[in-house]
Amino acid sequence: SIYLMMICGLLLFFGRLGDSIGKIKVFRVGMVLFLIGSLFAGFNNSLALLLAARIVQATGASMTMANNNGIVTEIFPMNERGRALGLIGSFVSIGAIAGPGIGGLILGQLPWGYIFWINIPIGIVALILGTIVLPKDLPSRRVPIDWAGFVTFLVLILSLFMGIFLGQERGFTDPLILGLFALAIVAFAAFVHIENHKTDPLVSFKIFQNSAFTLSLLSAFFIFVTNFFFNVISPFYLQNARGLSPEKAGYLLMIFPIVQVIVAPVAGSIADRIGPYRITMVGLLIIVASQIGYAFFNLQTSFMFVALMIGLVGFGNGLFQAPNNTVVMSSVPTRDLGIAGGMNALARNLGMVVGISTATTVLFSSMSHTAGKKVTTYLAGQPDIFISGMHVSFWVATGLCILAVILTGYRMWQVRHETAV
């Protein structure tokens, strides 16, 4: 949790820093910090050392996440940008495929510290390739660092995430949780006030007047929330309700990222030729269809149909993500590419946190209603109660996808209207 909280809290700061001093410089320093954090996280000395190392890791990861899309957007011309962003999406999916398998292999054969140390040779190779391939740096415009905005945003993220994570354990009406959410609201109000009175703010809220940027960002957020509904629910369904072994369930779940790996760069290339708007809509409609399919899963559903729906959502995400990223990154001026990339990464990570929390809350609340008692886990021997809660959860996920469709449809209408005028 500390790793994810620090990443989200630092994304906007490092995005703006990349705009100010150079995205490639920030990206490279981030890679070095991630390697240092990985090195020390693997030493079995103390919990304090592990937490400190994870914070260093998160700092480095945040520096790279905030600037990678901005680097690609500046280096590649518009007619190649979609394919390049699609390739980034493919490598993210490859990580999702390889990570759990490699992690399981390491834990089975080596001490747990190698979970972190495996990053070191990979990171060194990436650093060498970056030195060879990337230019020295990209044009930047030095501005003063908005420390007040950074601190208030960090407080906002930390208090919000702690409230979400602890709220799942203690209940969202617990006084501590309510206090954390109240602190998040105060920090948000302070952040908005500070940014509106800064000459060079961390985030210029004028960027949100750009409807293509804002609507694309919101659509991405809703889709990431939706994706993590399935990530939360699928292990219960496949292993507990259907009795699959973790290995077989893992094979089924790998269909999603495998399909996305194949589709994303192709979708990016198509978007380069015909524009990103129509293909993002097609991707969203396919994701909606997959969520509806999930909502009809039961104890008798054929695994062929399950595999088809998992593949369908991978196909839809492959069509949606790269073109949508192209819209986000191409809709802002060059001076704001770092902050745009930071916000894009923040939408992804925030979607993950909100998705996990919302899916858990909806699933167990629905199961509790059906069971007539408080439920906080899968009830052995009562799969029907879980199936009922799963159906409610996936209909909620479908609703979130439909919101993304509406936002994207409105964005398409605006583009056509502006073109006609």
Short mmCIF file of C-alpha atoms in Angstrom, two decimals:
data_model
loop_
_atom_site.label_atom_id
_atom_site.label_comp_id
_atom_site.label_asym_id
_atom_site.label_seq_id
_atom_site.Cartn_x
_atom_site.Cartn_y
_atom_site.Cartn_z
CA SER A 1 0.00 0.00 0.00
CA ILE A 2 2.80 2.45 0.84
CA TYR A 3 4.28 1.79 -2.61
CA LEU A 4 1.05 2.62 -4.43
CA MET A 5 0.29 5.64 -2.23
CA MET A 6 3.71 7.18 -2.84
CA ILE A 7 3.50 6.61 -6.60
CA CYS A 8 0.15 8.40 -6.82
CA GLY A 9 1.21 11.19 -4.48
CA LEU A 10 4.33 11.99 -6.53
CA LEU A 11 3.06 11.56 -10.11
CA LEU A 12 1.94 15.15 -10.70
CA PHE A 13 5.07 16.60 -9.10
CA PHE A 14 7.41 14.58 -11.30
CA GLY A 15 5.27 15.24 -14.36
CA ARG A 16 5.64 18.97 -13.82
CA LEU A 17 9.34 18.56 -12.97
CA GLY A 18 9.81 16.79 -16.32
CA ASP A 19 8.21 19.75 -18.08
CA SER A 20 10.56 22.06 -16.20
CA ILE A 21 13.99 20.39 -16.30
CA GLY A 22 13.59 17.70 -18.98
CA LYS A 23 11.53 14.52 -19.15
CA ILE A 24 14.36 12.20 -20.14
CA LYS A 25 16.54 13.45 -17.29
CA VAL A 26 13.75 12.79 -14.76
CA PHE A 27 13.03 9.41 -16.39
CA ARG A 28 16.67 8.29 -16.11
CA VAL A 29 17.02 9.39 -12.48
CA GLY A 30 13.78 7.53 -11.77
CA MET A 31 15.20 4.32 -13.21
CA VAL A 32 18.31 4.64 -11.04
CA LEU A 33 16.22 5.26 -7.91
CA PHE A 34 14.01 2.27 -8.71
CA LEU A 35 17.12 0.08 -8.98
CA ILE A 36 18.50 1.38 -5.66
CA GLY A 37 15.15 0.77 -3.96
CA SER A 38 14.99 -2.75 -5.43
CA LEU A 39 18.50 -3.51 -4.17
CA PHE A 40 17.79 -2.54 -0.56
CA ALA A 41 14.26 -3.98 -0.50
CA GLY A 42 15.74 -7.43 -1.00
CA PHE A 43 17.80 -7.35 2.20
CA ASN A 44 16.07 -9.13 5.07
CA ASN A 45 17.21 -6.71 7.78
CA SER A 46 14.13 -4.96 9.15
CA LEU A 47 10.63 -3.80 8.34
CA ALA A 48 11.83 -0.19 8.53
CA LEU A 49 14.45 -0.84 5.82
CA LEU A 50 11.87 -2.56 3.63
CA LEU A 51 9.43 0.34 3.94
CA ALA A 52 12.16 2.90 3.22
CA ALA A 53 13.32 0.91 0.20
CA ARG A 54 9.76 0.65 -1.09
CA ILE A 55 9.40 4.43 -0.80
CA VAL A 56 12.60 4.88 -2.84
CA GLN A 57 11.26 2.35 -5.36
CA ALA A 58 7.94 4.18 -5.57
CA THR A 59 9.72 7.50 -6.08
CA GLY A 60 11.66 6.07 -9.01
CA ALA A 61 8.60 4.37 -10.47
CA SER A 62 6.63 7.60 -10.23
CA MET A 63 9.37 9.52 -12.08
CA THR A 64 9.26 7.05 -14.97
CA MET A 65 5.46 6.68 -15.09
CA ALA A 66 4.92 10.43 -15.13
CA ASN A 67 7.22 11.02 -18.10
CA ASN A 68 7.20 7.96 -20.39
CA ASN A 69 4.09 8.97 -22.37
CA GLY A 70 5.36 12.54 -22.65
CA ILE A 71 8.70 11.34 -24.04
CA VAL A 72 6.95 9.17 -26.64
CA THR A 73 4.58 11.99 -27.59
CA GLU A 74 7.43 14.44 -28.18
CA ILE A 75 9.71 12.02 -30.02
CA PHE A 76 7.15 10.44 -32.36
CA PRO A 77 5.21 12.42 -34.97
CA MET A 78 1.41 12.34 -34.87
CA ASN A 79 1.15 9.68 -37.58
CA GLU A 80 3.29 7.22 -35.54
CA ARG A 81 2.23 8.16 -32.02
CA GLY A 82 -0.63 5.68 -31.65
CA ARG A 83 1.54 2.69 -32.54
CA ALA A 84 4.27 3.85 -30.13
CA LEU A 85 1.81 4.29 -27.25
CA GLY A 86 0.28 0.94 -28.18
CA LEU A 87 3.68 -0.71 -27.81
CA ILE A 88 4.00 0.79 -24.32
CA GLY A 89 0.63 -0.77 -23.50
CA SER A 90 1.86 -4.11 -24.84
CA PHE A 91 4.92 -4.07 -22.60
CA VAL A 92 2.71 -3.25 -19.61
CA SER A 93 0.60 -6.29 -20.50
CA ILE A 94 3.71 -8.45 -20.92
CA GLY A 95 4.68 -7.44 -17.39
CA ALA A 96 1.22 -8.48 -16.18
CA ILE A 97 1.69 -11.88 -17.87
CA ALA A 98 5.26 -12.54 -16.80
CA GLY A 99 5.23 -10.99 -13.32
CA PRO A 100 3.08 -13.52 -11.41
CA GLY A 101 4.73 -16.51 -13.09
CA ILE A 102 8.29 -15.28 -12.53
CA GLY A 103 7.38 -14.26 -8.98
CA GLY A 104 6.02 -17.72 -8.21
CA LEU A 105 9.11 -19.36 -9.69
CA ILE A 106 11.45 -17.16 -7.64
CA LEU A 107 9.57 -17.77 -4.39
CA GLY A 108 9.62 -21.50 -5.07
CA GLN A 109 13.36 -21.72 -5.74
CA LEU A 110 15.08 -18.72 -4.13
CA PRO A 111 14.89 -16.48 -1.02
CA TRP A 112 12.12 -13.86 -1.16
CA GLY A 113 14.61 -11.00 -1.63
CA TYR A 114 15.10 -12.08 -5.23
CA ILE A 115 11.56 -10.83 -5.92
CA PHE A 116 13.13 -7.36 -5.78
CA TRP A 117 16.61 -8.21 -7.05
CA ILE A 118 15.20 -9.55 -10.35
CA ASN A 119 14.52 -5.88 -11.19
CA ILE A 120 18.23 -5.03 -11.12
CA PRO A 121 19.53 -6.78 -14.27
CA ILE A 122 16.36 -5.82 -16.16
CA GLY A 123 16.74 -2.20 -15.03
CA ILE A 124 20.43 -2.06 -15.97
CA VAL A 125 19.63 -3.30 -19.48
CA ALA A 126 16.86 -0.68 -19.75
CA LEU A 127 19.26 2.05 -18.61
CA ILE A 128 21.85 1.04 -21.21
CA LEU A 129 19.25 0.91 -23.98
CA GLY A 130 17.88 4.29 -22.89
CA THR A 131 21.36 5.81 -23.03
CA ILE A 132 21.86 4.49 -26.56
CA VAL A 133 18.41 5.17 -28.02
CA LEU A 134 17.01 8.24 -26.28
CA PRO A 135 18.21 11.76 -27.09
CA LYS A 136 20.11 13.67 -24.41
CA ASP A 137 16.88 15.45 -23.51
CA LEU A 138 13.86 17.27 -24.89
CA PRO A 139 13.09 21.01 -24.82
CA SER A 140 11.89 22.23 -21.42
CA ARG A 141 10.85 25.47 -19.74
CA ARG A 142 12.20 26.09 -16.26
CA VAL A 143 9.58 27.21 -13.74
CA PRO A 144 9.67 27.52 -9.93
CA ILE A 145 8.62 24.38 -8.06
CA ASP A 146 5.19 24.68 -6.47
CA TRP A 147 6.08 23.17 -3.09
CA ALA A 148 2.83 24.20 -1.40
CA GLY A 149 0.78 22.56 -4.13
CA PHE A 150 2.93 19.43 -3.98
CA VAL A 151 2.60 19.05 -0.20
CA THR A 152 -1.17 19.57 -0.14
CA PHE A 153 -1.65 17.11 -3.01
CA LEU A 154 0.53 14.53 -1.23
CA VAL A 155 -1.54 14.95 1.95
CA LEU A 156 -4.71 14.57 -0.14
CA ILE A 157 -3.54 11.30 -1.71
CA LEU A 158 -2.12 9.79 1.48
CA SER A 159 -5.22 10.56 3.57
CA LEU A 160 -7.61 9.42 0.82
CA PHE A 161 -5.80 6.13 0.19
CA MET A 162 -5.35 5.39 3.89
CA GLY A 163 -9.07 6.00 4.36
CA ILE A 164 -9.90 3.62 1.51
CA PHE A 165 -7.47 0.87 2.56
CA LEU A 166 -8.19 1.02 6.29
CA GLY A 167 -11.91 1.53 5.68
CA GLN A 168 -12.15 -1.93 4.14
CA GLU A 169 -10.87 -3.40 7.42
CA ARG A 170 -12.44 -1.10 10.04
CA GLY A 171 -15.60 -0.03 8.23
CA PHE A 172 -16.19 3.29 6.51
CA THR A 173 -18.15 4.72 9.46
CA ASP A 174 -15.21 4.32 11.86
CA PRO A 175 -14.22 7.73 13.35
CA LEU A 176 -10.60 7.34 12.18
CA ILE A 177 -11.74 6.66 8.61
CA LEU A 178 -14.15 9.60 8.64
CA GLY A 179 -11.33 11.78 9.96
CA LEU A 180 -9.02 10.68 7.13
CA PHE A 181 -11.67 11.46 4.52
CA ALA A 182 -12.31 14.84 6.16
CA LEU A 183 -8.57 15.57 5.99
CA ALA A 184 -8.60 14.61 2.30
CA ILE A 185 -11.46 17.06 1.64
CA VAL A 186 -9.64 19.87 3.47
CA ALA A 187 -6.41 19.09 1.59
CA PHE A 188 -8.29 19.10 -1.72
CA ALA A 189 -9.84 22.50 -0.96
CA ALA A 190 -6.43 23.87 0.04
CA PHE A 191 -4.85 22.41 -3.11
CA VAL A 192 -7.44 24.06 -5.38
CA HIS A 193 -7.03 27.39 -3.57
CA ILE A 194 -3.23 27.30 -3.81
CA GLU A 195 -3.19 26.29 -7.49
CA ASN A 196 -5.65 29.03 -8.45
CA HIS A 197 -3.37 31.68 -6.93
CA LYS A 198 -0.02 30.47 -8.31
CA THR A 199 1.64 31.95 -11.37
CA ASP A 200 3.26 28.57 -12.14
CA PRO A 201 1.07 26.00 -10.37
CA LEU A 202 1.71 22.29 -10.08
CA VAL A 203 -1.56 21.82 -12.01
CA SER A 204 -3.12 24.60 -14.04
CA PHE A 205 -6.85 23.89 -13.85
CA LYS A 206 -7.20 25.52 -17.25
CA ILE A 207 -6.04 22.18 -18.65
CA PHE A 208 -9.41 20.72 -17.66
CA GLN A 209 -11.18 23.23 -19.90
CA ASN A 210 -9.82 21.10 -22.72
CA SER A 211 -12.75 18.69 -23.05
CA ALA A 212 -10.84 16.14 -25.15
CA PHE A 213 -8.25 15.83 -22.37
CA THR A 214 -10.73 15.76 -19.48
CA LEU A 215 -13.27 13.38 -21.04
CA SER A 216 -10.54 10.98 -22.19
CA LEU A 217 -8.99 10.98 -18.72
CA LEU A 218 -12.36 10.26 -17.07
CA SER A 219 -13.09 7.48 -19.56
CA ALA A 220 -9.73 5.87 -18.79
CA PHE A 221 -10.42 6.12 -15.05
CA PHE A 222 -13.80 4.37 -15.37
CA ILE A 223 -12.31 1.59 -17.49
CA PHE A 224 -9.50 0.94 -15.01
CA VAL A 225 -12.07 0.81 -12.20
CA THR A 226 -14.06 -1.69 -14.26
CA ASN A 227 -11.03 -3.87 -15.01
CA PHE A 228 -10.24 -4.21 -11.33
CA PHE A 229 -13.76 -5.40 -10.57
CA PHE A 230 -12.85 -8.55 -12.49
CA ASN A 231 -9.39 -8.73 -10.90
CA VAL A 232 -11.01 -8.82 -7.45
CA ILE A 233 -13.89 -11.16 -8.25
CA SER A 234 -12.34 -13.66 -10.70
CA PRO A 235 -10.20 -15.61 -8.17
CA PHE A 236 -13.28 -16.22 -6.00
CA TYR A 237 -15.29 -17.32 -9.03
CA LEU A 238 -12.70 -19.54 -10.71
CA GLN A 239 -11.06 -21.10 -7.65
CA ASN A 240 -13.70 -21.06 -4.90
CA ALA A 241 -16.98 -21.30 -6.80
CA ARG A 242 -15.77 -23.38 -9.79
CA GLY A 243 -13.01 -25.35 -8.05
CA LEU A 244 -10.14 -24.62 -10.44
CA SER A 245 -6.57 -24.89 -9.20
CA PRO A 246 -4.62 -21.61 -8.95
CA GLU A 247 -2.52 -22.76 -11.93
CA LYS A 248 -5.53 -23.38 -14.21
CA ALA A 249 -7.22 -20.18 -13.07
CA GLY A 250 -4.00 -18.33 -13.86
CA TYR A 251 -3.95 -19.73 -17.39
CA LEU A 252 -7.49 -18.47 -17.97
CA LEU A 253 -6.72 -15.02 -16.57
CA MET A 254 -3.62 -14.70 -18.76
CA ILE A 255 -5.89 -14.54 -21.81
CA PHE A 256 -6.70 -10.87 -21.03
CA PRO A 257 -3.13 -9.49 -21.20
CA ILE A 258 -2.09 -11.84 -24.03
CA VAL A 259 -4.90 -10.54 -26.25
CA GLN A 260 -4.13 -6.95 -25.25
CA VAL A 261 -0.43 -7.42 -26.10
CA ILE A 262 -1.40 -8.42 -29.64
CA VAL A 263 -4.17 -5.88 -30.19
CA ALA A 264 -2.74 -2.68 -28.64
CA PRO A 265 -0.01 -1.82 -31.19
CA VAL A 266 -2.31 -2.78 -34.08
CA ALA A 267 -5.03 -0.52 -32.67
CA GLY A 268 -2.47 2.27 -32.28
CA SER A 269 -1.42 1.92 -35.91
CA ILE A 270 -5.04 1.98 -37.08
CA ALA A 271 -5.66 5.08 -34.95
CA ASP A 272 -2.66 6.74 -36.64
CA ARG A 273 -4.38 6.24 -40.01
CA ILE A 274 -8.08 6.89 -39.28
CA GLY A 275 -7.91 8.89 -36.05
CA PRO A 276 -8.33 7.67 -32.47
CA TYR A 277 -11.97 8.54 -31.76
CA ARG A 278 -13.93 5.81 -33.53
CA ILE A 279 -11.61 3.01 -32.47
CA THR A 280 -11.82 4.02 -28.80
CA MET A 281 -15.62 3.83 -29.04
CA VAL A 282 -15.47 0.37 -30.62
CA GLY A 283 -13.16 -0.77 -27.81
CA LEU A 284 -15.51 0.58 -25.15
CA LEU A 285 -18.54 -1.14 -26.66
CA ILE A 286 -16.65 -4.43 -26.69
CA ILE A 287 -15.73 -3.94 -23.01
CA VAL A 288 -19.41 -3.28 -22.21
CA ALA A 289 -20.35 -6.53 -23.99
CA SER A 290 -17.76 -8.44 -21.96
CA GLN A 291 -19.05 -7.03 -18.66
CA ILE A 292 -22.59 -8.08 -19.58
CA GLY A 293 -21.19 -11.53 -20.35
CA TYR A 294 -19.52 -11.61 -16.92
CA ALA A 295 -22.85 -10.74 -15.30
CA PHE A 296 -24.33 -13.99 -16.66
CA PHE A 297 -21.58 -16.27 -15.32
CA ASN A 298 -22.93 -18.99 -13.03
CA LEU A 299 -21.90 -22.37 -11.65
CA GLN A 300 -22.70 -24.11 -14.95
CA THR A 301 -21.11 -21.63 -17.38
CA SER A 302 -18.75 -23.38 -19.80
CA PHE A 303 -15.11 -22.47 -19.40
CA MET A 304 -15.00 -21.85 -23.14
CA PHE A 305 -17.50 -19.01 -22.67
CA VAL A 306 -15.51 -17.71 -19.68
CA ALA A 307 -12.35 -17.71 -21.81
CA LEU A 308 -14.20 -15.95 -24.63
CA MET A 309 -15.38 -13.13 -22.33
CA ILE A 310 -11.91 -12.71 -20.81
CA GLY A 311 -10.44 -12.52 -24.31
CA LEU A 312 -13.15 -10.07 -25.33
CA VAL A 313 -12.29 -7.63 -22.55
CA GLY A 314 -8.61 -7.90 -23.49
CA PHE A 315 -9.54 -7.14 -27.09
CA GLY A 316 -11.65 -4.15 -26.05
CA ASN A 317 -8.94 -2.77 -23.79
CA GLY A 318 -6.37 -3.21 -26.55
CA LEU A 319 -8.56 -1.15 -28.89
CA PHE A 320 -9.33 1.50 -26.27
CA GLN A 321 -6.15 2.19 -24.31
CA ALA A 322 -3.56 3.26 -26.91
CA PRO A 323 -5.89 5.50 -28.99
CA ASN A 324 -7.30 7.05 -25.82
CA ASN A 325 -3.77 7.75 -24.58
CA THR A 326 -3.07 9.37 -27.94
CA VAL A 327 -6.03 11.72 -27.43
CA VAL A 328 -4.91 12.59 -23.89
CA MET A 329 -1.30 13.30 -24.83
CA SER A 330 -2.05 15.04 -28.14
CA SER A 331 -4.68 17.40 -26.74
CA VAL A 332 -2.29 19.47 -24.59
CA PRO A 333 0.54 21.84 -25.56
CA THR A 334 4.11 20.53 -25.43
CA ARG A 335 4.85 22.51 -22.25
CA ASP A 336 2.19 20.46 -20.39
CA LEU A 337 3.07 16.96 -21.67
CA GLY A 338 4.72 15.98 -18.39
CA ILE A 339 1.75 16.94 -16.25
CA ALA A 340 -0.61 15.30 -18.78
CA GLY A 341 1.40 12.08 -18.57
CA GLY A 342 1.35 12.30 -14.78
CA MET A 343 -2.42 12.72 -14.75
CA ASN A 344 -2.84 9.82 -17.16
CA ALA A 345 -0.79 7.57 -14.88
CA LEU A 346 -2.69 8.90 -11.85
CA ALA A 347 -6.02 8.00 -13.50
CA ARG A 348 -4.72 4.45 -14.02
CA ASN A 349 -3.48 4.00 -10.45
CA LEU A 350 -6.45 5.74 -8.86
CA GLY A 351 -8.75 3.57 -10.97
CA MET A 352 -7.00 0.51 -9.60
CA VAL A 353 -7.46 1.60 -5.97
CA VAL A 354 -11.07 2.71 -6.43
CA GLY A 355 -11.83 -0.43 -8.45
CA ILE A 356 -10.50 -2.78 -5.78
CA SER A 357 -12.28 -0.91 -2.98
CA THR A 358 -15.59 -0.51 -4.82
CA ALA A 359 -15.65 -4.10 -6.09
CA THR A 360 -14.96 -5.44 -2.60
CA THR A 361 -17.60 -3.21 -1.04
CA VAL A 362 -20.29 -4.00 -3.63
CA LEU A 363 -19.55 -7.74 -3.63
CA PHE A 364 -19.60 -8.25 0.12
CA SER A 365 -22.50 -5.83 0.71
CA SER A 366 -24.60 -7.74 -1.81
CA MET A 367 -23.55 -11.09 -0.32
CA SER A 368 -24.41 -9.79 3.16
CA HIS A 369 -27.86 -8.72 1.95
CA THR A 370 -28.50 -12.16 0.43
CA ALA A 371 -27.11 -14.07 3.43
CA GLY A 372 -28.92 -11.91 5.98
CA LYS A 373 -25.69 -11.40 7.93
CA LYS A 374 -22.39 -9.55 7.57
CA VAL A 375 -20.11 -11.25 5.03
CA THR A 376 -16.46 -10.29 4.53
CA THR A 377 -15.14 -13.28 2.58
CA TYR A 378 -16.22 -16.19 0.39
CA LEU A 379 -18.66 -18.48 2.22
CA ALA A 380 -17.51 -22.07 1.78
CA GLY A 381 -20.32 -24.38 0.78
CA GLN A 382 -22.62 -21.50 -0.23
CA PRO A 383 -21.56 -20.58 -3.77
CA ASP A 384 -25.03 -19.27 -4.67
CA ILE A 385 -24.57 -16.35 -2.27
CA PHE A 386 -21.31 -15.44 -3.98
CA ILE A 387 -22.82 -15.79 -7.47
CA SER A 388 -25.62 -13.40 -6.48
CA GLY A 389 -23.11 -10.81 -5.25
CA MET A 390 -20.95 -11.32 -8.33
CA HIS A 391 -23.90 -10.57 -10.62
CA VAL A 392 -24.64 -7.30 -8.81
CA SER A 393 -20.95 -6.34 -8.97
CA PHE A 394 -20.66 -6.89 -12.70
CA TRP A 395 -23.85 -4.95 -13.41
CA VAL A 396 -22.28 -2.06 -11.48
CA ALA A 397 -19.13 -2.49 -13.59
CA THR A 398 -21.29 -2.46 -16.72
CA GLY A 399 -22.81 0.84 -15.58
CA LEU A 400 -19.33 2.34 -15.17
CA CYS A 401 -18.42 1.22 -18.70
CA ILE A 402 -21.58 2.82 -20.04
CA LEU A 403 -20.53 6.08 -18.37
CA ALA A 404 -17.23 5.85 -20.28
CA VAL A 405 -19.18 5.22 -23.50
CA ILE A 406 -21.33 8.31 -22.87
CA LEU A 407 -18.28 10.49 -22.19
CA THR A 408 -16.47 9.21 -25.28
CA GLY A 409 -19.60 9.63 -27.40
CA TYR A 410 -19.91 13.23 -26.24
CA ARG A 411 -16.22 13.77 -27.04
CA MET A 412 -16.79 12.40 -30.57
CA TRP A 413 -19.82 14.66 -31.03
CA GLN A 414 -17.77 17.68 -29.96
CA VAL A 415 -15.00 16.86 -32.44
CA ARG A 416 -17.48 16.48 -35.30
CA HIS A 417 -19.28 19.68 -34.31
CA GLU A 418 -16.02 21.65 -34.16
CA THR A 419 -14.93 20.20 -37.52
CA ALA A 420 -18.26 21.13 -39.11
CA VAL A 421 -17.99 24.69 -37.79
#
